[in-house]
Coordinates of C-alpha atoms in Angstrom, one line a residue:
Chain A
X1 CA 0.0 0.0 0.0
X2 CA 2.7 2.3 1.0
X3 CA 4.5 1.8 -1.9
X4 CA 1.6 1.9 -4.7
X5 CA 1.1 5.9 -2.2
X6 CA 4.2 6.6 -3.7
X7 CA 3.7 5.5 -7.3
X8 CA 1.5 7.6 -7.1
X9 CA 2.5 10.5 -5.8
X10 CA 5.6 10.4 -8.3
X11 CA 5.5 12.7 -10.8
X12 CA 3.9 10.5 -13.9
X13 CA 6.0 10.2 -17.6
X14 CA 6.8 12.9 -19.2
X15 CA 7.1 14.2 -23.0
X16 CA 10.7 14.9 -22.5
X17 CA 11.5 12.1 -20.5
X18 CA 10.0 10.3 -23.7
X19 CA 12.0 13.0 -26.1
X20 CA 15.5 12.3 -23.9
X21 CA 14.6 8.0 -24.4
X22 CA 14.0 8.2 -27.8
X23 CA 17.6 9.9 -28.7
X24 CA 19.6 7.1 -29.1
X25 CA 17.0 5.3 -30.7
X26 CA 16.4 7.9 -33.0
X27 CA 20.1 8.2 -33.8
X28 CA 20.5 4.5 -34.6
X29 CA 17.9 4.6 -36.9
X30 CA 19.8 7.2 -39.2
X31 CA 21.4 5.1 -40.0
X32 CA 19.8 2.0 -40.5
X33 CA 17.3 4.5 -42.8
X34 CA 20.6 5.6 -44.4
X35 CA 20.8 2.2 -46.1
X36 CA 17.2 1.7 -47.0
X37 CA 17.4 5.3 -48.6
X38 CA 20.4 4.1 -50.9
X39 CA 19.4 0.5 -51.1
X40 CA 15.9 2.1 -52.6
X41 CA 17.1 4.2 -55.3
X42 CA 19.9 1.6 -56.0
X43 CA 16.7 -0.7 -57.2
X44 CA 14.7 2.1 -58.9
X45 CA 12.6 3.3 -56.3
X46 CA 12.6 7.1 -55.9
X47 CA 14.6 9.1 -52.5
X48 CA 10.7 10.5 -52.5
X49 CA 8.8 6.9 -52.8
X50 CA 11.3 5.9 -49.9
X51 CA 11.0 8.2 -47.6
X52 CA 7.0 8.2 -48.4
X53 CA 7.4 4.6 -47.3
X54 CA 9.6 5.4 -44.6
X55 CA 7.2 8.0 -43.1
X56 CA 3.8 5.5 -43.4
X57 CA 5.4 2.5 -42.4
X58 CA 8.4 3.3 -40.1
X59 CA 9.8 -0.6 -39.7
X60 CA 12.8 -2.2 -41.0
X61 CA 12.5 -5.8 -42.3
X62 CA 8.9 -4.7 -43.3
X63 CA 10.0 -1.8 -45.8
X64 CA 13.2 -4.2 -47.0
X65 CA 11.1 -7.1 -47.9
X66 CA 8.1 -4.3 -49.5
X67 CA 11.0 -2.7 -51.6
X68 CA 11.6 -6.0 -53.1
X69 CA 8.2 -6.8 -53.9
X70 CA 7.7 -3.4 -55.4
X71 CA 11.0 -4.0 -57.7
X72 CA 9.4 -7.2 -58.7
X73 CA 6.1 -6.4 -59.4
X74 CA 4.5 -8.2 -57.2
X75 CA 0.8 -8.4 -56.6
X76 CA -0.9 -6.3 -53.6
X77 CA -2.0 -9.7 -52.1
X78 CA 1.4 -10.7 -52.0
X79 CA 2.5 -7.1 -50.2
X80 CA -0.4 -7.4 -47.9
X81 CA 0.6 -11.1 -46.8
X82 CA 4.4 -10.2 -46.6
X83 CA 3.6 -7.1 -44.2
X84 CA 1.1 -8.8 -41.6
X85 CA 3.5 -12.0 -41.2
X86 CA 6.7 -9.9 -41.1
X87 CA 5.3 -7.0 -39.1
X88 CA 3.3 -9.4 -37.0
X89 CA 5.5 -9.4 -33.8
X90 CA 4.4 -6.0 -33.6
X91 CA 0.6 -7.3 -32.4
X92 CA 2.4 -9.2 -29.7
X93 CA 3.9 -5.9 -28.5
X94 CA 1.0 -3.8 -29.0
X95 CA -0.9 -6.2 -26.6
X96 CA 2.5 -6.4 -23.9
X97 CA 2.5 -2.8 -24.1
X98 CA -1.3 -2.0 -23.7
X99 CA -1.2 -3.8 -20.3
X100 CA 1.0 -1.1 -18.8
X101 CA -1.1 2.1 -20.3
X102 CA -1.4 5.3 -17.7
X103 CA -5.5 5.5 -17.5
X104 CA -5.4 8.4 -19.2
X105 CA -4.3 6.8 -22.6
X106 CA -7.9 6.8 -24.3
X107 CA -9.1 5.4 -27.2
X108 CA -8.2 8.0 -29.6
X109 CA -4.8 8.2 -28.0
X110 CA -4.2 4.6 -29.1
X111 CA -5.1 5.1 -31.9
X112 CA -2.7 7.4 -32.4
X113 CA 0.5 5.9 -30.2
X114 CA -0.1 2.6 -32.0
X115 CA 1.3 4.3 -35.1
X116 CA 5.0 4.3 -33.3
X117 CA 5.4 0.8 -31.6
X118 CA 8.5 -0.5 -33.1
X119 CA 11.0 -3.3 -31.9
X120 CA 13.2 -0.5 -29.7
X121 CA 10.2 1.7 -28.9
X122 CA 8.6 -1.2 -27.0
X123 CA 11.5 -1.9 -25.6
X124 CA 12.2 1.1 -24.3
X125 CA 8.7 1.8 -23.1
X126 CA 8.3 -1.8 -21.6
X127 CA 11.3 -1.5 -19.9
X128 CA 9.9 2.0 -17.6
X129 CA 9.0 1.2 -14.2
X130 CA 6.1 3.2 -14.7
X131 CA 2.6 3.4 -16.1
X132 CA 2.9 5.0 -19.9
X133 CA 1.5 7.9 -20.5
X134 CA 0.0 9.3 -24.2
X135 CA 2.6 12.1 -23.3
X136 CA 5.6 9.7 -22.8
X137 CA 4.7 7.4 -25.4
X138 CA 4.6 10.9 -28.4
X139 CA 7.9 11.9 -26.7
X140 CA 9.1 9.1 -27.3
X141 CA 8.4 8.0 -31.4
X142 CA 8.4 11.8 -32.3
X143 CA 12.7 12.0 -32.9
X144 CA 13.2 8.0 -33.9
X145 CA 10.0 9.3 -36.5
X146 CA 11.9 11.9 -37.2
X147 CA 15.5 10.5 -38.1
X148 CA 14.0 7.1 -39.4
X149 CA 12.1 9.9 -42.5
X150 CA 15.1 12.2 -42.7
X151 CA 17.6 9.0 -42.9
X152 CA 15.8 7.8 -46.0
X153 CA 15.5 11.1 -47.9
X154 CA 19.1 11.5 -47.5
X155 CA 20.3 7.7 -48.1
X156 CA 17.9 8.3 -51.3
X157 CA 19.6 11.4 -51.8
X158 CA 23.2 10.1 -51.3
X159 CA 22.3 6.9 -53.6
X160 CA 21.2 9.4 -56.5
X161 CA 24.7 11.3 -56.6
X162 CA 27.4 8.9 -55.5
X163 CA 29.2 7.4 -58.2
X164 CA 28.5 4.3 -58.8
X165 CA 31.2 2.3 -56.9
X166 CA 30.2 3.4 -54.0
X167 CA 26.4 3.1 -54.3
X168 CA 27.6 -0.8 -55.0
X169 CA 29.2 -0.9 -52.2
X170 CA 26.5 0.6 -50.2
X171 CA 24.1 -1.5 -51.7
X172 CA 25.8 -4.2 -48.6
X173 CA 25.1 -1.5 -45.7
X174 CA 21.7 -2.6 -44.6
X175 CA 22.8 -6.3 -44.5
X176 CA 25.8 -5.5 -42.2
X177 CA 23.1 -4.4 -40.0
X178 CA 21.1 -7.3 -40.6
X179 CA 23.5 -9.2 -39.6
X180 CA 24.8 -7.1 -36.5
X181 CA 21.2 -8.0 -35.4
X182 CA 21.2 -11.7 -35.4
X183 CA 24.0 -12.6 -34.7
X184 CA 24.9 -11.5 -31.2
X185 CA 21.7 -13.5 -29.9
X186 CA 21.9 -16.3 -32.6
X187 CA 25.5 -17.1 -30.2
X188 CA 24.2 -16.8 -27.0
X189 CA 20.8 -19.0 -28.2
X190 CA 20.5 -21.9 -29.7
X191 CA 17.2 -21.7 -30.5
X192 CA 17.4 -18.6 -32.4
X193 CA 21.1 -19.8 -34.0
X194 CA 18.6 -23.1 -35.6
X195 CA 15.9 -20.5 -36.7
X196 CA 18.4 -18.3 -38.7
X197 CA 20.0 -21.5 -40.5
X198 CA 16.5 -23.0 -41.1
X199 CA 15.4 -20.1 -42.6
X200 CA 18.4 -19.3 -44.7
X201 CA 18.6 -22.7 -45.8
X202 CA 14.8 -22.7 -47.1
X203 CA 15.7 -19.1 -48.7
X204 CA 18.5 -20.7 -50.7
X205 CA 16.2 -23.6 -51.6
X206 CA 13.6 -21.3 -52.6
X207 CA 15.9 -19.2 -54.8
X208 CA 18.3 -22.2 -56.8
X209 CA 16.0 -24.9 -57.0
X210 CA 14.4 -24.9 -60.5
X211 CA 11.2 -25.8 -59.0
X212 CA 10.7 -23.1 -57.1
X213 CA 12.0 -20.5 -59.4
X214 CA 7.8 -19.2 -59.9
X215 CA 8.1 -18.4 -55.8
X216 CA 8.4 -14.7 -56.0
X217 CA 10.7 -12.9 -53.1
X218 CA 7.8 -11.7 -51.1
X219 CA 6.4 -15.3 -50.9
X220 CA 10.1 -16.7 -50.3
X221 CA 10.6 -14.1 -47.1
X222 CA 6.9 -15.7 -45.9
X223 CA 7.5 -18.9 -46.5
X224 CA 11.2 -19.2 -44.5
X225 CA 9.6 -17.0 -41.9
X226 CA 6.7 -18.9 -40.8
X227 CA 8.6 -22.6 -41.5
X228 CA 11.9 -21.3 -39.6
X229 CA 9.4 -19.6 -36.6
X230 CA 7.2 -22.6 -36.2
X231 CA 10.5 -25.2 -36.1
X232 CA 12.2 -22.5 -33.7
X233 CA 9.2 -22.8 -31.6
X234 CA 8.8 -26.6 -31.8
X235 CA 12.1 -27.2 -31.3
X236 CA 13.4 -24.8 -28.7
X237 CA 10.5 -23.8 -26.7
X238 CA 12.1 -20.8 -24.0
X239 CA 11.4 -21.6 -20.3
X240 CA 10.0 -18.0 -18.8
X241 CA 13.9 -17.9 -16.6
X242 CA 15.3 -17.3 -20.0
X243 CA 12.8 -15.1 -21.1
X244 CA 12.9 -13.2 -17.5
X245 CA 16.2 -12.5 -19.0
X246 CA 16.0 -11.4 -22.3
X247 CA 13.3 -8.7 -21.4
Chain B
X1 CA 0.7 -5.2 -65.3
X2 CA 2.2 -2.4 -63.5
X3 CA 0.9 -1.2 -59.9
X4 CA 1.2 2.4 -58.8
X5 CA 3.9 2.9 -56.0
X6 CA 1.3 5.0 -54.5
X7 CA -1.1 1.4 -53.7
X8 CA 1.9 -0.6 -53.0
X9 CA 2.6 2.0 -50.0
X10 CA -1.1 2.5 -49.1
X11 CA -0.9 -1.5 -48.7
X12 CA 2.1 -1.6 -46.6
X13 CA 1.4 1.0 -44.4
X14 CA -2.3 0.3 -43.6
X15 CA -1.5 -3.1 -43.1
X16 CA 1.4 -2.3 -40.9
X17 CA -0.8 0.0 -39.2
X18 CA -3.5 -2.5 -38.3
X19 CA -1.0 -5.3 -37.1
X20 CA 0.1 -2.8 -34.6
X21 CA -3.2 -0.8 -33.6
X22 CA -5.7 -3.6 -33.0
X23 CA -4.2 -5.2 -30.4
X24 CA -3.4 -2.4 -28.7
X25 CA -6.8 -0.4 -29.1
X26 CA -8.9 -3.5 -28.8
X27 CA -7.3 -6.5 -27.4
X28 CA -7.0 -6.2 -23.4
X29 CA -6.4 -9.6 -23.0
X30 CA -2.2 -11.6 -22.7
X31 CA -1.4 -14.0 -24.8
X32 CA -1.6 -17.6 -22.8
X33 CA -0.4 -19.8 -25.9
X34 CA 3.5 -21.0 -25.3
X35 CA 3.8 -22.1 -28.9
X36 CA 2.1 -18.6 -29.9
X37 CA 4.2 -16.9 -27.8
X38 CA 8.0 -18.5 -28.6
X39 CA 6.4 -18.5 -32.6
X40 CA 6.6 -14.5 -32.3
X41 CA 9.8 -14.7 -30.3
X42 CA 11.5 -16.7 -33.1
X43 CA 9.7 -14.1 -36.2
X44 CA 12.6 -11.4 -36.3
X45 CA 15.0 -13.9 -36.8
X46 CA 13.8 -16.1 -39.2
X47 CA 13.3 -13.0 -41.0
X48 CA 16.5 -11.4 -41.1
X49 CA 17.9 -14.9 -41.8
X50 CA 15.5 -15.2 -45.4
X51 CA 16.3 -11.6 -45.9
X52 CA 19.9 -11.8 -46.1
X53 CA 20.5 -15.2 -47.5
X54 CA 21.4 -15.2 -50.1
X55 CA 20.2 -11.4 -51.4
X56 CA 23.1 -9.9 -49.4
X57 CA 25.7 -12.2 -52.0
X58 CA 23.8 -9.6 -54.3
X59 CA 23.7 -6.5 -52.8
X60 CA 26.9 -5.1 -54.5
X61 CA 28.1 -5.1 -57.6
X62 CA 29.5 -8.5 -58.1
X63 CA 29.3 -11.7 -55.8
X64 CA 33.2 -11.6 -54.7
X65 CA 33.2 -8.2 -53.2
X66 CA 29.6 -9.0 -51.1
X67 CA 31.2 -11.9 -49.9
X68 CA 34.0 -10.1 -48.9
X69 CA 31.7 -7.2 -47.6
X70 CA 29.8 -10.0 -45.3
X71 CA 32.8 -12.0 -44.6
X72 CA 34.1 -8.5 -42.4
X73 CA 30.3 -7.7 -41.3
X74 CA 30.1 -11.4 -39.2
X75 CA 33.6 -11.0 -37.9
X76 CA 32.3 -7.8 -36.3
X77 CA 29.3 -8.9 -35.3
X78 CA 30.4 -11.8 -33.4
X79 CA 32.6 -9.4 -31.6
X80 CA 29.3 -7.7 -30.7
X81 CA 30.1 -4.0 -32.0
X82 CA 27.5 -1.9 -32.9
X83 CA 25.2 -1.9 -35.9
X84 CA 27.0 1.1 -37.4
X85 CA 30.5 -0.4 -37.3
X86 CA 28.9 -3.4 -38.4
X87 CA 27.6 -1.7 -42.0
X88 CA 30.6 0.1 -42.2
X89 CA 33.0 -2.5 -41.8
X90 CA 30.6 -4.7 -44.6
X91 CA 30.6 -1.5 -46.8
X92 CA 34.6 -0.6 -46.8
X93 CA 35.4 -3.9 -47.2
X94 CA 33.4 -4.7 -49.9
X95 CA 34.4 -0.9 -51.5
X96 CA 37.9 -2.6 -51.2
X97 CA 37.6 -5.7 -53.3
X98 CA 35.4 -3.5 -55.8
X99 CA 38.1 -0.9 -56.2
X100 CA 40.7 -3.6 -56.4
X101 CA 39.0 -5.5 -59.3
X102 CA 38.2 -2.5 -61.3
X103 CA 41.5 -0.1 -61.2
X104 CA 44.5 -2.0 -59.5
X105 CA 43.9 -5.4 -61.0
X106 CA 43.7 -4.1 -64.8
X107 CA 46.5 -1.9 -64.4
X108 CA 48.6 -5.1 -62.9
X109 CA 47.7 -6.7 -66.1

């Protein structure tokens, strides 16, 4: 009792306590957006379509994965699919995080806050001791928002002048971070070390077996992702100490 | 048959928007289901893992130098630096083999 008083009486989250979280978030997305900009001119796709993309969509794997479907020609169905599966660890956020909402985020505010749960947002906001307010929550999306748009518009930007050498070269940039992702946890996990293999295998498979040569990208990405996710899940099933830990 | 950038965007974004919104505006309720649960867990992963193999062997302009470019990229990421030094190592080192095959390699011959 004494110590929900307290709670209380604290002073409740602020929109620069959210502004002051969201810096280094917003500052590793530059550059992150940096390499979608480039790698989406370097395929055909305007500095202006990216960072439209960018500004509507504000995700990673999601807007890789679109860009190749959009360079392809792929069919809205097959966009729509790719998006909900990829993107869909964001519903499992959304519902961790709504469980922790100050009683003054409304309906219209969640409406609103919904737009900027990302991987590191909800992180960020999970990991606060306190209830989150609307406040907070704004404070927090507004400068990641911010860089992950202006990151693309440049990255487009840079991608349209460099010479071509290094546009090549920077074609590679947003797999380094890819793979500065999974890797750190794919050592210390097993279970996520299987998943990446499964699923890179199956990509592979998808892309030089003759057979599959009609699977478009989209489809491949959806295919490896539910397969790799399901046998990750079967196979390595994390006891709640371990996940006490990675939270 | 061509779509307009314009519906492929409105498509991605409203769909990301709804995956993220309805659970959050409507959904009060935790997710009980283990295999549900480590299923999402596992998502991001599998992900990045169909995402970069193999379209990162094609991401520059010729297989040798993205090899090259991912060869320095898992090196540094299993030292655990950060995602910046990461991309930058990938993108020097691949600017390396692309510059060598282009200018010093001619000349030599």
């Amino acid at each position: 009792m004494l110590e929900r008083g307290l709670l209380m009486e604290s002073e409740k989250l602020s929109f620069r306590e959210g502004l002051a979280d969201g810096v280094p978030i917003g500052l590793g997305y530059l550059s992150v957006s940096f390499s979608f900009g480039i790698s989406a001119v370097t395929q055909g796709v305007s500095a202006a379509a990216a960072t439209a993309i960018s500004m509507t969509n504000l995700t990673s794997a999601g807007q890789v994965a679109g860009l190749g479907i959009i360079t392809a020609a792929g069919t809205l169905f097959e966009m729509a699919l790719a998006q909900l599966i990829i993107n869909m660890r964001y519903a499992l956020m959304s519902l961790s995080l709504s469980q922790k909402l100050d009683t003054g985020f409304t309906t219209p505010h969640r409406f609103l806050a919904a737009f900027g749960i990302t991987d590191e947002i909800f992180a960020v906001a999970s990991g606060k001791p306190k209830e989150i307010t609307p406040s907070y929550m704004y404070g927090l999306i507004l400068l990641p928002f911010l860089c992950w748009s202006a990151g693309t518009l440049l990255g487009g930007i840079a991608g349209s002048v460099l010479p071509e050498i290094f546009r090549s070269a920077l074609g590679i940039a947003i797999y380094g971070m890819f793979i500065a992702i999974f890797i750190p946890p794919a050592r210390k996990s097993v279970g996520v070390l299987v998943t990446v293999i499964i699923s890179a295998v199956m990509s592979c498979g998808l892309r030089y077996i003759p057979l599959f040569s009609h699977v478009s990208s989209g489809f491949a990405i959806i295919i490896c992702t539910l397969a790799a996710s399901a046998a990750g899940a079967l196979l390595f099933p994390k006891d709640d100490r371990e996940e006490a830990a990675s939270e | 048959m061509t779509v307009n950038i314009i519906a492929y965007i409105g498509v991605m974004a409203g769909v990301t928007y709804l995956v993220r919104m309805l659970p959050f505006v409507i959904f009060r309720k935790k997710i009980k289901s283990r295999f549900v649960k480590d299923f999402l867990y596992y998502v991001p992963y599998a992900v990045l893992g169909a995402m970069t193999i193999p379209a990162a062997f094609y991401s520059t302009g010729n297989i040798a130098s993205a090899a090259v470019g991912i060869g320095a990229a898992v090196l540094l990421a299993f030292k655990n630096k950060g995602l910046l030094a990461v991309a930058a190592a990938a993108c020097i080192a691949a600017l390396a083999v692309e510059v060598l095959l282009k200018y010093v390699i001619p000349i030599a011959n």
